CSV table of C-alpha atoms in Angstrom, one decimal:
chain,number,residue,atom,x,y,z
D,1275,MET,CA,90.6,77.0,97.2
D,1276,ALA,CA,90.8,73.4,98.2
D,1277,ASP,CA,93.0,71.6,94.6
D,1278,TYR,CA,95.0,75.0,94.7
D,1279,TYR,CA,98.2,73.4,96.2
D,1280,LEU,CA,101.6,73.7,95.2
D,1281,THR,CA,101.6,70.4,93.1
D,1282,LYS,CA,104.9,68.9,91.3
D,1283,LYS,CA,103.5,70.7,87.9
D,1284,ARG,CA,102.7,73.7,89.5
D,1285,TRP,CA,106.4,74.0,91.0
D,1286,LEU,CA,108.0,73.0,87.7
D,1287,ALA,CA,105.4,75.7,85.9
D,1288,ILE,CA,107.1,78.2,88.4
D,1289,SER,CA,111.0,76.7,88.0
D,1290,MET,CA,110.7,76.8,84.4
D,1291,ASN,CA,109.1,80.2,83.9
D,1292,ASP,CA,106.2,78.5,81.6
D,1293,LYS,CA,104.2,81.2,80.1
D,1294,THR,CA,101.7,78.1,78.9
D,1295,ALA,CA,100.7,78.1,83.1
D,1296,ASP,CA,99.7,81.6,83.1
D,1297,GLY,CA,95.8,81.9,83.9
D,1298,GLU,CA,95.9,78.7,85.3
D,1299,PHE,CA,97.0,79.9,88.7
D,1300,PHE,CA,99.2,82.8,90.3
D,1301,TYR,CA,102.0,81.9,93.2
D,1302,GLY,CA,102.3,84.2,96.1
D,1303,VAL,CA,105.7,84.7,98.0
D,1304,THR,CA,104.9,84.9,101.8
D,1305,SER,CA,108.4,86.6,102.7
D,1306,THR,CA,107.4,89.6,100.0
D,1307,LYS,CA,103.3,89.3,99.7
D,1308,ILE,CA,103.9,89.4,96.3
D,1309,PHE,CA,102.2,87.7,93.7
D,1310,CYS,CA,103.3,86.8,90.4
D,1311,TYR,CA,102.5,85.0,87.1
D,1312,PRO,CA,104.1,81.2,86.7
D,1313,SER,CA,106.1,82.7,83.9
D,1314,CYS,CA,107.6,85.6,85.9
D,1315,LYS,CA,111.5,86.3,85.5
D,1316,SER,CA,112.3,87.2,89.2
D,1317,ARG,CA,114.2,85.4,91.4
D,1318,LEU,CA,113.0,81.7,92.4
D,1319,PRO,CA,111.6,81.5,95.7
D,1320,LYS,CA,112.0,78.8,98.1
D,1321,LYS,CA,109.0,76.2,97.9
D,1322,GLU,CA,107.9,76.6,101.4
D,1323,ASN,CA,107.6,80.2,101.0
D,1324,ILE,CA,105.1,79.6,98.0
D,1325,LEU,CA,100.8,79.7,98.1
D,1326,ILE,CA,98.8,79.3,95.1
D,1327,PHE,CA,96.0,81.2,94.1
D,1328,LYS,CA,93.3,80.7,91.5
D,1329,SER,CA,93.1,84.3,90.6
D,1330,ALA,CA,94.6,87.6,91.0
D,1331,GLU,CA,91.2,89.0,92.8
D,1332,GLU,CA,92.2,86.1,95.3
D,1333,ALA,CA,95.8,87.1,96.0
D,1334,ILE,CA,95.1,90.6,96.7
D,1335,SER,CA,91.9,89.7,99.0
D,1336,HIS,CA,94.7,87.6,101.0
D,1337,GLY,CA,96.5,90.9,101.4
D,1338,TYR,CA,99.4,90.1,98.2
D,1339,ARG,CA,100.3,93.1,96.0
D,1340,ALA,CA,100.6,92.2,91.9
D,1341,CYS,CA,104.7,92.0,90.8
D,1342,LYS,CA,105.7,94.9,89.3
D,1343,ARG,CA,108.1,92.8,87.0
D,1344,CYS,CA,105.2,90.3,85.4
D,1345,LYS,CA,102.6,92.7,85.9
D,1346,SER,CA,100.5,90.1,87.6
D,1347,GLY,CA,97.8,92.6,88.5
D,1348,GLY,CA,97.2,93.2,84.9
D,1349,ALA,CA,98.8,96.5,85.1
D,1350,THR,CA,101.9,97.8,86.6
D,1351,LEU,CA,101.7,98.3,90.3
D,1352,PRO,CA,102.2,101.8,90.8
D,1353,ASP,CA,105.6,103.0,92.2
D,1354,ALA,CA,104.3,104.5,95.4
D,1355,GLU,CA,102.7,101.4,96.3
D,1356,TRP,CA,105.7,99.1,95.2
D,1357,ILE,CA,107.8,101.5,97.4
D,1358,GLU,CA,105.7,100.4,100.3
D,1359,ASN,CA,106.4,96.5,99.2
D,1360,ILE,CA,109.7,97.4,99.2
D,1361,GLU,CA,109.6,99.1,103.1
D,1362,ALA,CA,107.6,96.7,104.7
D,1363,TYR,CA,110.0,93.9,103.0
D,1364,ILE,CA,113.2,95.9,105.0
D,1365,GLU,CA,111.5,96.1,108.2
D,1366,ASP,CA,110.2,92.8,108.1
D,1367,ASN,CA,113.8,91.4,106.7
D,1368,PHE,CA,116.6,93.9,108.1
D,1369,ALA,CA,118.3,91.3,109.9
D,1370,LYS,CA,119.2,89.4,107.0
D,1371,ALA,CA,122.4,90.1,105.1
D,1372,LEU,CA,120.8,92.2,102.4
D,1373,THR,CA,122.2,94.2,99.4
D,1374,LEU,CA,120.4,96.1,97.1
D,1375,GLN,CA,121.0,93.4,94.6
D,1376,ILE,CA,119.0,90.9,96.8
D,1377,ILE,CA,116.3,93.9,97.7
D,1378,ALA,CA,115.6,94.2,94.0
D,1379,GLU,CA,115.4,90.3,93.1
D,1380,ASP,CA,113.1,89.8,96.4
D,1381,CYS,CA,110.5,92.6,95.3
D,1382,HIS,CA,111.1,92.0,91.7
D,1383,GLY,CA,112.7,94.6,90.1
D,1384,SER,CA,116.3,95.4,88.8
D,1385,PRO,CA,118.7,97.2,91.5
D,1386,TYR,CA,118.8,100.6,89.1
D,1387,HIS,CA,115.1,100.7,88.7
D,1388,LEU,CA,114.6,100.3,92.3
D,1389,HIS,CA,117.5,102.4,93.7
D,1390,ARG,CA,116.2,105.4,91.5
D,1391,THR,CA,112.3,105.1,92.1
D,1392,PHE,CA,113.0,104.5,95.6
D,1393,LYS,CA,115.4,107.6,96.3
D,1394,ARG,CA,112.4,109.6,94.1
D,1395,ILE,CA,109.5,108.8,96.1
D,1396,THR,CA,111.6,108.6,99.7
D,1397,GLN,CA,114.3,111.4,99.4
D,1398,ILE,CA,116.6,108.2,100.6
D,1399,THR,CA,118.1,105.5,98.9
D,1400,PRO,CA,117.0,101.7,99.8
D,1401,ILE,CA,120.4,101.2,101.7
D,1402,THR,CA,119.7,104.3,103.8
D,1403,PHE,CA,116.1,103.2,104.6
D,1404,LEU,CA,118.0,99.6,105.9
D,1405,GLU,CA,120.9,101.5,108.3
D,1406,ASN,CA,117.7,103.3,109.7
D,1407,VAL,CA,116.0,100.3,110.6
D,1408,ARG,CA,118.5,98.7,111.8
D,1409,ILE,CA,119.9,102.0,113.6
D,1410,THR,CA,116.4,102.4,115.6
D,1411,TYR,CA,116.3,98.3,116.4
D,1412,ALA,CA,119.4,99.0,117.8
D,1413,LYS,CA,118.5,101.6,119.8
D,1414,LYS,CA,115.7,99.7,121.6
D,1415,LEU,CA,118.1,96.9,122.2
D,1416,LEU,CA,120.6,99.6,123.8
D,1417,GLN,CA,117.7,100.7,126.0
D,1418,ASN,CA,116.0,97.5,127.0
D,1419,SER,CA,118.6,95.0,127.2
D,1420,ALA,CA,121.7,94.0,128.7
D,1421,LEU,CA,123.4,92.5,125.5
D,1422,SER,CA,127.0,93.1,124.2
D,1423,ILE,CA,127.6,96.0,121.9
D,1424,GLU,CA,128.8,93.2,119.2
D,1425,GLU,CA,125.3,90.8,119.6
D,1426,ILE,CA,123.2,94.2,119.4
D,1427,GLY,CA,124.7,95.1,116.1
D,1428,LYS,CA,124.6,91.1,115.1
D,1429,GLN,CA,120.9,90.9,115.9
D,1430,SER,CA,120.3,94.4,114.0
D,1431,GLY,CA,121.8,92.9,110.8
D,1432,PHE,CA,125.3,94.5,110.7
D,1433,PRO,CA,127.7,92.4,109.6
D,1434,ASN,CA,130.8,93.2,111.8
D,1435,PRO,CA,131.0,95.0,115.1
D,1436,SER,CA,133.0,97.8,113.2
D,1437,HIS,CA,130.6,98.4,110.4
D,1438,PHE,CA,127.9,98.8,113.3
D,1439,SER,CA,130.0,101.1,115.2
D,1440,THR,CA,130.4,103.3,112.5
D,1441,THR,CA,127.1,103.8,110.9
D,1442,PHE,CA,125.7,104.2,114.7
D,1443,LYS,CA,128.4,106.8,115.3
D,1444,ARG,CA,127.5,108.6,112.0
D,1445,GLN,CA,124.0,108.2,112.4
D,1446,THR,CA,123.3,109.4,116.1
D,1447,GLY,CA,126.7,111.0,116.6
D,1448,LEU,CA,127.7,108.6,119.6
D,1449,SER,CA,129.0,105.2,119.8
D,1450,PRO,CA,126.6,102.6,120.9
D,1451,ASN,CA,128.5,102.3,123.9
D,1452,HIS,CA,128.2,106.2,124.8
D,1453,PHE,CA,124.6,106.1,123.9
D,1454,ARG,CA,123.7,103.3,126.0
D,1455,LYS,CA,125.5,105.1,129.1
D,1456,ALA,CA,123.5,108.5,128.0
D,1457,ILE,CA,120.4,106.5,128.1
D,1458,ASN,CA,120.7,105.1,131.5
D,1459,LYS,CA,121.6,108.6,133.0
D,1460,ILE,CA,118.0,109.7,131.9
């Protein structure tokens, strides 16, 4: 892999979706652990998140999975495997501002297809899964830290304290403050 670096030529091929570069190399996106052909039409990743591979096999051996959009693994990625990728992506990025559109773009699919496939396989929507991950994290912080409710909401990925409190109460039946008090009594 000595000469497999992100050169200017390779960056240009990726940023211009150059089909003629397909087969010369593959690129992996470290934030999603997905690898693509240079011609992939998915959202352009940040340069610092790109690794170059000489083959699909090499990318797979490094723990990357084929892109569902460009079929970089030679065939369509099975839906169940794609959903596993998306769950891992959400678990790694839950504290960021995520929307269905952002998740779909980062995981190389359309929002409509992602929503429909995710719900068919998991029985919940991707946004519900995201909320569950955030609430689970918030519960840990409420139990194990003295952070303010507002700070816990922020660290858990909620855009504002009101949204955090409303979502938390809907999922647990308690406000974050009441949850913390109930846990401390045990």
